[in-house]
Amino acid sequence: MQIVTVKSYSELSTLAAKLIAQQIKSKPNSVIGLATGSSPVGTYEKLIEIHKKDGLDFSQVTTFNLDEYCDLDRKHPQSYYTFMKEKLFSHINIASKNINFPDEDFDKYEDEIKNCGGIDLQLLGVGNNGHIGFNEPADVFQNKTHRVHLAESTIQANARFFNSADEVPKTAITMGIGTIMAAKKIILVAGAEKAEVINKLKKETVSPQFPVSILHYHPDCTIIYSSSS
Ligand code: GLP
């Protein structure tokens, strides 16, 4: 795991988008794992720019999103499906049949990833409590795609996207730690507001109580951290 510290969120986004674009150029039918949250928004903006200016072609790309809320219609403005559509999919030439989100059929999601040859590059953000996807701190690492009860701190953190914390779904479906770790390459983007998480990650040994720490064991993981906003 290497941590690349850059000076600004814009630099972080440019670098992450460049690495994703390189992946797609070297393998046009790449399988890309995608993340939601504020952190990757700049990366998606830069990818759209590369698509529009340099013709980066997404026509053969397949995507698998990390997670999705339960009990929220796909069309809900805060569903991760809507988020991805607004922030990326509707601005690039990806085929809608190649876009995948997890649902209650966990085994099917795992099989679909395997049938596509596995994830070539997984983009991640990180929660304030160290969660990746929606893998919250726990006693054990959950391997496969599964349903989770969101931590109170995650509900509070995500309340900013809803009218109130009461409206935030209490459960979600997420890829498991094993699903994420099976990706051939991982890029995690973290802005300046994640300084504490990144410092902890540098020091902490691997523990399911701090899920992002598992990335220490990944053979090709780059953390892009911006020291200021
Ligand atoms: C959500 C998502 C995560 C994301 C995290 C951090 O809980 N499920 O995938 O990494 O938020 O989000 P942000 O980047 O907005 O801090």
CSV table of C-alpha atoms and ligand atoms in Angstrom, one decimal:
chain,number,residue,atom,x,y,z
A,1,MET,CA,0.0,0.0,0.0
A,2,GLN,CA,1.4,3.4,-0.9
A,3,ILE,CA,0.2,6.7,0.2
A,4,VAL,CA,0.6,9.6,-2.3
A,5,THR,CA,0.1,13.0,-0.6
A,6,VAL,CA,-0.9,15.8,-3.0
A,7,LYS,CA,-1.6,19.4,-2.2
A,8,SER,CA,-5.2,19.9,-3.2
A,9,TYR,CA,-8.5,18.1,-3.9
A,10,SER,CA,-8.2,19.1,-7.6
A,11,GLU,CA,-4.7,17.4,-7.8
A,12,LEU,CA,-6.1,14.4,-6.1
A,13,SER,CA,-9.0,14.2,-8.5
A,14,THR,CA,-6.8,14.7,-11.6
A,15,LEU,CA,-4.4,11.9,-10.4
A,16,ALA,CA,-7.2,9.4,-9.6
A,17,ALA,CA,-8.9,10.1,-13.0
A,18,LYS,CA,-5.6,9.8,-14.8
A,19,LEU,CA,-5.0,6.3,-13.3
A,20,ILE,CA,-8.5,5.2,-14.1
A,21,ALA,CA,-8.2,6.5,-17.7
A,22,GLN,CA,-4.8,4.7,-18.0
A,23,GLN,CA,-6.5,1.5,-16.9
A,24,ILE,CA,-9.3,1.9,-19.5
A,25,LYS,CA,-6.9,2.8,-22.3
A,26,SER,CA,-4.8,-0.3,-21.6
A,27,LYS,CA,-7.8,-2.5,-21.4
A,28,PRO,CA,-10.9,-1.1,-23.1
A,29,ASN,CA,-13.2,-3.7,-21.5
A,30,SER,CA,-12.0,-3.0,-18.0
A,31,VAL,CA,-14.2,-3.9,-15.0
A,32,ILE,CA,-14.2,-0.9,-12.7
A,33,GLY,CA,-15.5,-0.8,-9.1
A,34,LEU,CA,-17.0,2.5,-8.2
A,35,ALA,CA,-17.7,4.4,-5.0
A,36,THR,CA,-20.1,7.1,-4.0
A,37,GLY,CA,-19.7,9.8,-1.3
A,38,SER,CA,-18.2,13.3,-1.8
A,39,SER,CA,-14.6,12.2,-2.2
A,40,PRO,CA,-14.8,10.7,-5.7
A,41,VAL,CA,-17.0,13.5,-7.2
A,42,GLY,CA,-14.0,15.4,-8.4
A,43,THR,CA,-12.5,12.2,-9.9
A,44,TYR,CA,-15.8,11.7,-11.9
A,45,GLU,CA,-15.7,15.3,-13.1
A,46,LYS,CA,-12.1,14.8,-14.4
A,47,LEU,CA,-13.1,11.5,-16.0
A,48,ILE,CA,-16.0,13.3,-17.8
A,49,GLU,CA,-13.5,15.9,-19.0
A,50,ILE,CA,-11.1,13.3,-20.3
A,51,HIS,CA,-14.1,11.6,-22.1
A,52,LYS,CA,-15.2,14.8,-23.7
A,53,LYS,CA,-11.8,16.3,-24.6
A,54,ASP,CA,-9.7,13.2,-25.3
A,55,GLY,CA,-12.5,10.7,-26.3
A,56,LEU,CA,-11.9,8.3,-23.4
A,57,ASP,CA,-14.1,5.4,-24.5
A,58,PHE,CA,-16.4,3.7,-21.9
A,59,SER,CA,-18.4,1.7,-24.4
A,60,GLN,CA,-16.9,-1.6,-23.4
A,61,VAL,CA,-16.4,-0.8,-19.7
A,62,THR,CA,-18.4,-2.7,-17.0
A,63,THR,CA,-18.9,-1.1,-13.6
A,64,PHE,CA,-19.9,-2.6,-10.2
A,65,ASN,CA,-20.8,-0.1,-7.5
A,66,LEU,CA,-19.6,-0.8,-4.0
A,67,ASP,CA,-22.9,-0.4,-2.2
A,68,GLU,CA,-26.5,0.8,-2.2
A,69,TYR,CA,-29.0,1.7,0.5
A,70,CYS,CA,-31.8,-0.7,1.3
A,71,ASP,CA,-35.4,0.4,1.2
A,72,LEU,CA,-34.7,3.3,-1.1
A,73,ASP,CA,-36.1,3.3,-4.6
A,74,ARG,CA,-33.5,3.5,-7.4
A,75,LYS,CA,-35.1,6.7,-8.5
A,76,HIS,CA,-34.9,8.3,-5.1
A,77,PRO,CA,-32.6,11.4,-5.4
A,78,GLN,CA,-30.3,10.0,-2.7
A,79,SER,CA,-30.0,6.5,-4.0
A,80,TYR,CA,-26.5,5.6,-5.0
A,81,TYR,CA,-27.9,4.7,-8.5
A,82,THR,CA,-29.2,8.3,-8.9
A,83,PHE,CA,-25.9,9.6,-7.6
A,84,MET,CA,-23.8,7.7,-10.1
A,85,LYS,CA,-26.2,8.6,-12.9
A,86,GLU,CA,-25.9,12.3,-12.1
A,87,LYS,CA,-22.2,12.4,-11.3
A,88,LEU,CA,-20.9,10.1,-14.0
A,89,PHE,CA,-23.0,7.7,-16.1
A,90,SER,CA,-25.2,10.2,-17.9
A,91,HIS,CA,-22.1,12.2,-19.1
A,92,ILE,CA,-20.1,9.3,-20.6
A,93,ASN,CA,-20.8,6.6,-23.2
A,94,ILE,CA,-21.2,3.7,-20.9
A,95,ALA,CA,-23.8,1.1,-21.9
A,96,SER,CA,-26.6,0.8,-19.3
A,97,LYS,CA,-26.4,-3.0,-19.5
A,98,ASN,CA,-22.9,-2.8,-18.2
A,99,ILE,CA,-23.8,-0.9,-15.0
A,100,ASN,CA,-24.2,-3.0,-11.9
A,101,PHE,CA,-25.4,-2.3,-8.3
A,102,PRO,CA,-25.7,-4.7,-5.5
A,103,ASP,CA,-29.2,-5.8,-4.3
A,104,GLU,CA,-30.6,-8.5,-2.1
A,105,ASP,CA,-29.3,-11.3,-4.4
A,106,PHE,CA,-25.8,-11.2,-2.9
A,107,ASP,CA,-24.5,-14.4,-4.5
A,108,LYS,CA,-25.6,-13.2,-8.0
A,109,TYR,CA,-23.6,-10.0,-7.5
A,110,GLU,CA,-20.5,-12.0,-6.6
A,111,ASP,CA,-21.1,-14.3,-9.6
A,112,GLU,CA,-21.5,-11.4,-12.0
A,113,ILE,CA,-18.2,-9.9,-10.9
A,114,LYS,CA,-16.5,-13.3,-11.3
A,115,ASN,CA,-18.1,-13.9,-14.7
A,116,CYS,CA,-16.7,-10.5,-15.9
A,117,GLY,CA,-13.2,-11.7,-14.9
A,118,GLY,CA,-13.1,-9.8,-11.6
A,119,ILE,CA,-12.6,-6.2,-10.9
A,120,ASP,CA,-9.5,-4.7,-12.6
A,121,LEU,CA,-9.6,-1.4,-10.6
A,122,GLN,CA,-11.6,-0.5,-7.5
A,123,LEU,CA,-12.1,3.1,-6.6
A,124,LEU,CA,-12.8,3.7,-2.9
A,125,GLY,CA,-13.5,6.5,-0.4
A,126,VAL,CA,-13.3,6.0,3.3
A,127,GLY,CA,-15.7,6.9,6.1
A,128,ASN,CA,-14.7,8.8,9.2
A,129,ASN,CA,-14.8,5.6,11.2
A,130,GLY,CA,-12.6,3.8,8.6
A,131,HIS,CA,-15.4,2.1,6.8
A,132,ILE,CA,-14.9,1.1,3.1
A,133,GLY,CA,-18.0,0.6,1.0
A,134,PHE,CA,-20.4,0.1,3.9
A,135,ASN,CA,-18.2,-2.3,5.8
A,136,GLU,CA,-18.5,-0.8,9.3
A,137,PRO,CA,-16.2,-1.5,12.2
A,138,ALA,CA,-17.0,-5.0,13.5
A,139,ASP,CA,-15.5,-8.0,15.3
A,140,VAL,CA,-14.8,-9.8,12.1
A,141,PHE,CA,-14.3,-8.9,8.4
A,142,GLN,CA,-17.3,-9.9,6.3
A,143,ASN,CA,-15.9,-11.5,3.2
A,144,LYS,CA,-18.7,-11.3,0.6
A,145,THR,CA,-21.5,-8.9,-0.5
A,146,HIS,CA,-23.9,-8.7,2.4
A,147,ARG,CA,-26.5,-6.5,4.2
A,148,VAL,CA,-25.2,-4.2,6.9
A,149,HIS,CA,-26.7,-2.1,9.7
A,150,LEU,CA,-25.2,1.3,9.4
A,151,ALA,CA,-23.3,2.7,12.3
A,152,GLU,CA,-24.9,5.7,14.0
A,153,SER,CA,-21.9,7.9,13.0
A,154,THR,CA,-22.4,6.9,9.4
A,155,ILE,CA,-26.1,7.8,9.5
A,156,GLN,CA,-25.2,11.1,11.0
A,157,ALA,CA,-22.4,11.7,8.4
A,158,ASN,CA,-24.8,10.9,5.5
A,159,ALA,CA,-27.7,12.9,7.0
A,160,ARG,CA,-26.3,15.9,5.1
A,161,PHE,CA,-27.7,14.5,1.9
A,162,PHE,CA,-31.2,14.0,3.3
A,163,ASN,CA,-33.7,16.3,5.1
A,164,SER,CA,-32.8,14.8,8.4
A,165,ALA,CA,-31.0,11.8,9.9
A,166,ASP,CA,-34.3,10.1,10.3
A,167,GLU,CA,-34.6,9.8,6.6
A,168,VAL,CA,-31.3,8.0,6.1
A,169,PRO,CA,-31.8,4.3,5.5
A,170,LYS,CA,-30.6,2.2,8.5
A,171,THR,CA,-29.4,-0.7,6.3
A,172,ALA,CA,-27.5,-1.1,3.1
A,173,ILE,CA,-26.0,-3.7,0.9
A,174,THR,CA,-22.2,-3.6,0.4
A,175,MET,CA,-19.5,-5.6,-1.3
A,176,GLY,CA,-17.6,-7.5,1.4
A,177,ILE,CA,-14.0,-6.9,2.3
A,178,GLY,CA,-13.1,-10.0,0.3
A,179,THR,CA,-14.9,-8.7,-2.7
A,180,ILE,CA,-13.0,-5.4,-2.5
A,181,MET,CA,-9.6,-7.1,-1.7
A,182,ALA,CA,-10.0,-9.3,-4.8
A,183,ALA,CA,-9.8,-6.3,-7.1
A,184,LYS,CA,-6.5,-6.3,-9.0
A,185,LYS,CA,-5.8,-2.7,-8.3
A,186,ILE,CA,-7.3,-0.3,-5.7
A,187,ILE,CA,-7.3,3.5,-5.6
A,188,LEU,CA,-8.6,5.2,-2.5
A,189,VAL,CA,-9.2,8.9,-2.5
A,190,ALA,CA,-9.3,10.9,0.7
A,191,GLY,CA,-9.5,14.7,1.1
A,192,ALA,CA,-8.0,16.8,3.9
A,193,GLU,CA,-11.0,16.2,6.2
A,194,LYS,CA,-9.8,12.6,6.4
A,195,ALA,CA,-6.4,13.5,8.0
A,196,GLU,CA,-7.2,11.6,11.2
A,197,VAL,CA,-8.2,8.5,9.3
A,198,ILE,CA,-5.1,8.6,7.2
A,199,ASN,CA,-2.8,9.1,10.2
A,200,LYS,CA,-4.5,6.2,11.9
A,201,LEU,CA,-4.1,4.1,8.8
A,202,LYS,CA,-0.3,4.8,8.7
A,203,LYS,CA,0.1,3.6,12.3
A,204,GLU,CA,-2.6,1.0,12.9
A,205,THR,CA,-2.2,-2.7,12.4
A,206,VAL,CA,-4.9,-4.6,10.5
A,207,SER,CA,-8.2,-4.9,12.4
A,208,PRO,CA,-11.9,-5.3,11.5
A,209,GLN,CA,-12.5,-2.5,14.0
A,210,PHE,CA,-10.8,-0.2,11.5
A,211,PRO,CA,-11.9,-1.8,8.1
A,212,VAL,CA,-9.7,0.4,5.8
A,213,SER,CA,-6.6,-1.1,7.6
A,214,ILE,CA,-7.1,-4.3,5.5
A,215,LEU,CA,-5.6,-2.4,2.6
A,216,HIS,CA,-2.2,-2.9,4.1
A,217,TYR,CA,-2.5,-6.5,2.8
A,218,HIS,CA,-3.4,-5.5,-0.8
A,219,PRO,CA,-0.6,-5.9,-3.3
A,220,ASP,CA,-1.5,-2.9,-5.5
A,221,CYS,CA,-3.2,-0.2,-3.5
A,222,THR,CA,-2.6,3.5,-3.9
A,223,ILE,CA,-4.1,5.9,-1.4
A,224,ILE,CA,-4.3,9.5,-2.8
A,225,TYR,CA,-4.6,11.9,0.1
A,226,SER,CA,-4.8,15.6,-0.3
A,227,SER,CA,-3.3,17.5,2.6
A,228,SER,CA,-5.5,20.6,2.0
A,229,SER,CA,-8.8,21.2,0.3
B,1,GLP,C1,-20.5,6.5,2.3
B,1,GLP,C2,-20.1,5.5,1.3
B,1,GLP,C3,-18.7,5.1,1.2
B,1,GLP,C4,-17.9,6.4,1.3
B,1,GLP,C5,-18.1,7.1,2.5
B,1,GLP,C6,-17.3,8.4,2.7
B,1,GLP,O1,-20.8,6.0,3.6
B,1,GLP,N1,-20.9,4.3,1.4
B,1,GLP,O2,-18.4,4.3,0.1
B,1,GLP,O3,-16.5,6.1,1.1
B,1,GLP,O4,-19.5,7.5,2.6
B,1,GLP,O5,-18.0,9.4,2.0
B,1,GLP,P1,-17.4,10.9,1.8
B,1,GLP,O6,-16.4,10.7,0.7
B,1,GLP,O7,-18.5,11.7,1.5
B,1,GLP,O8,-16.7,11.3,3.1
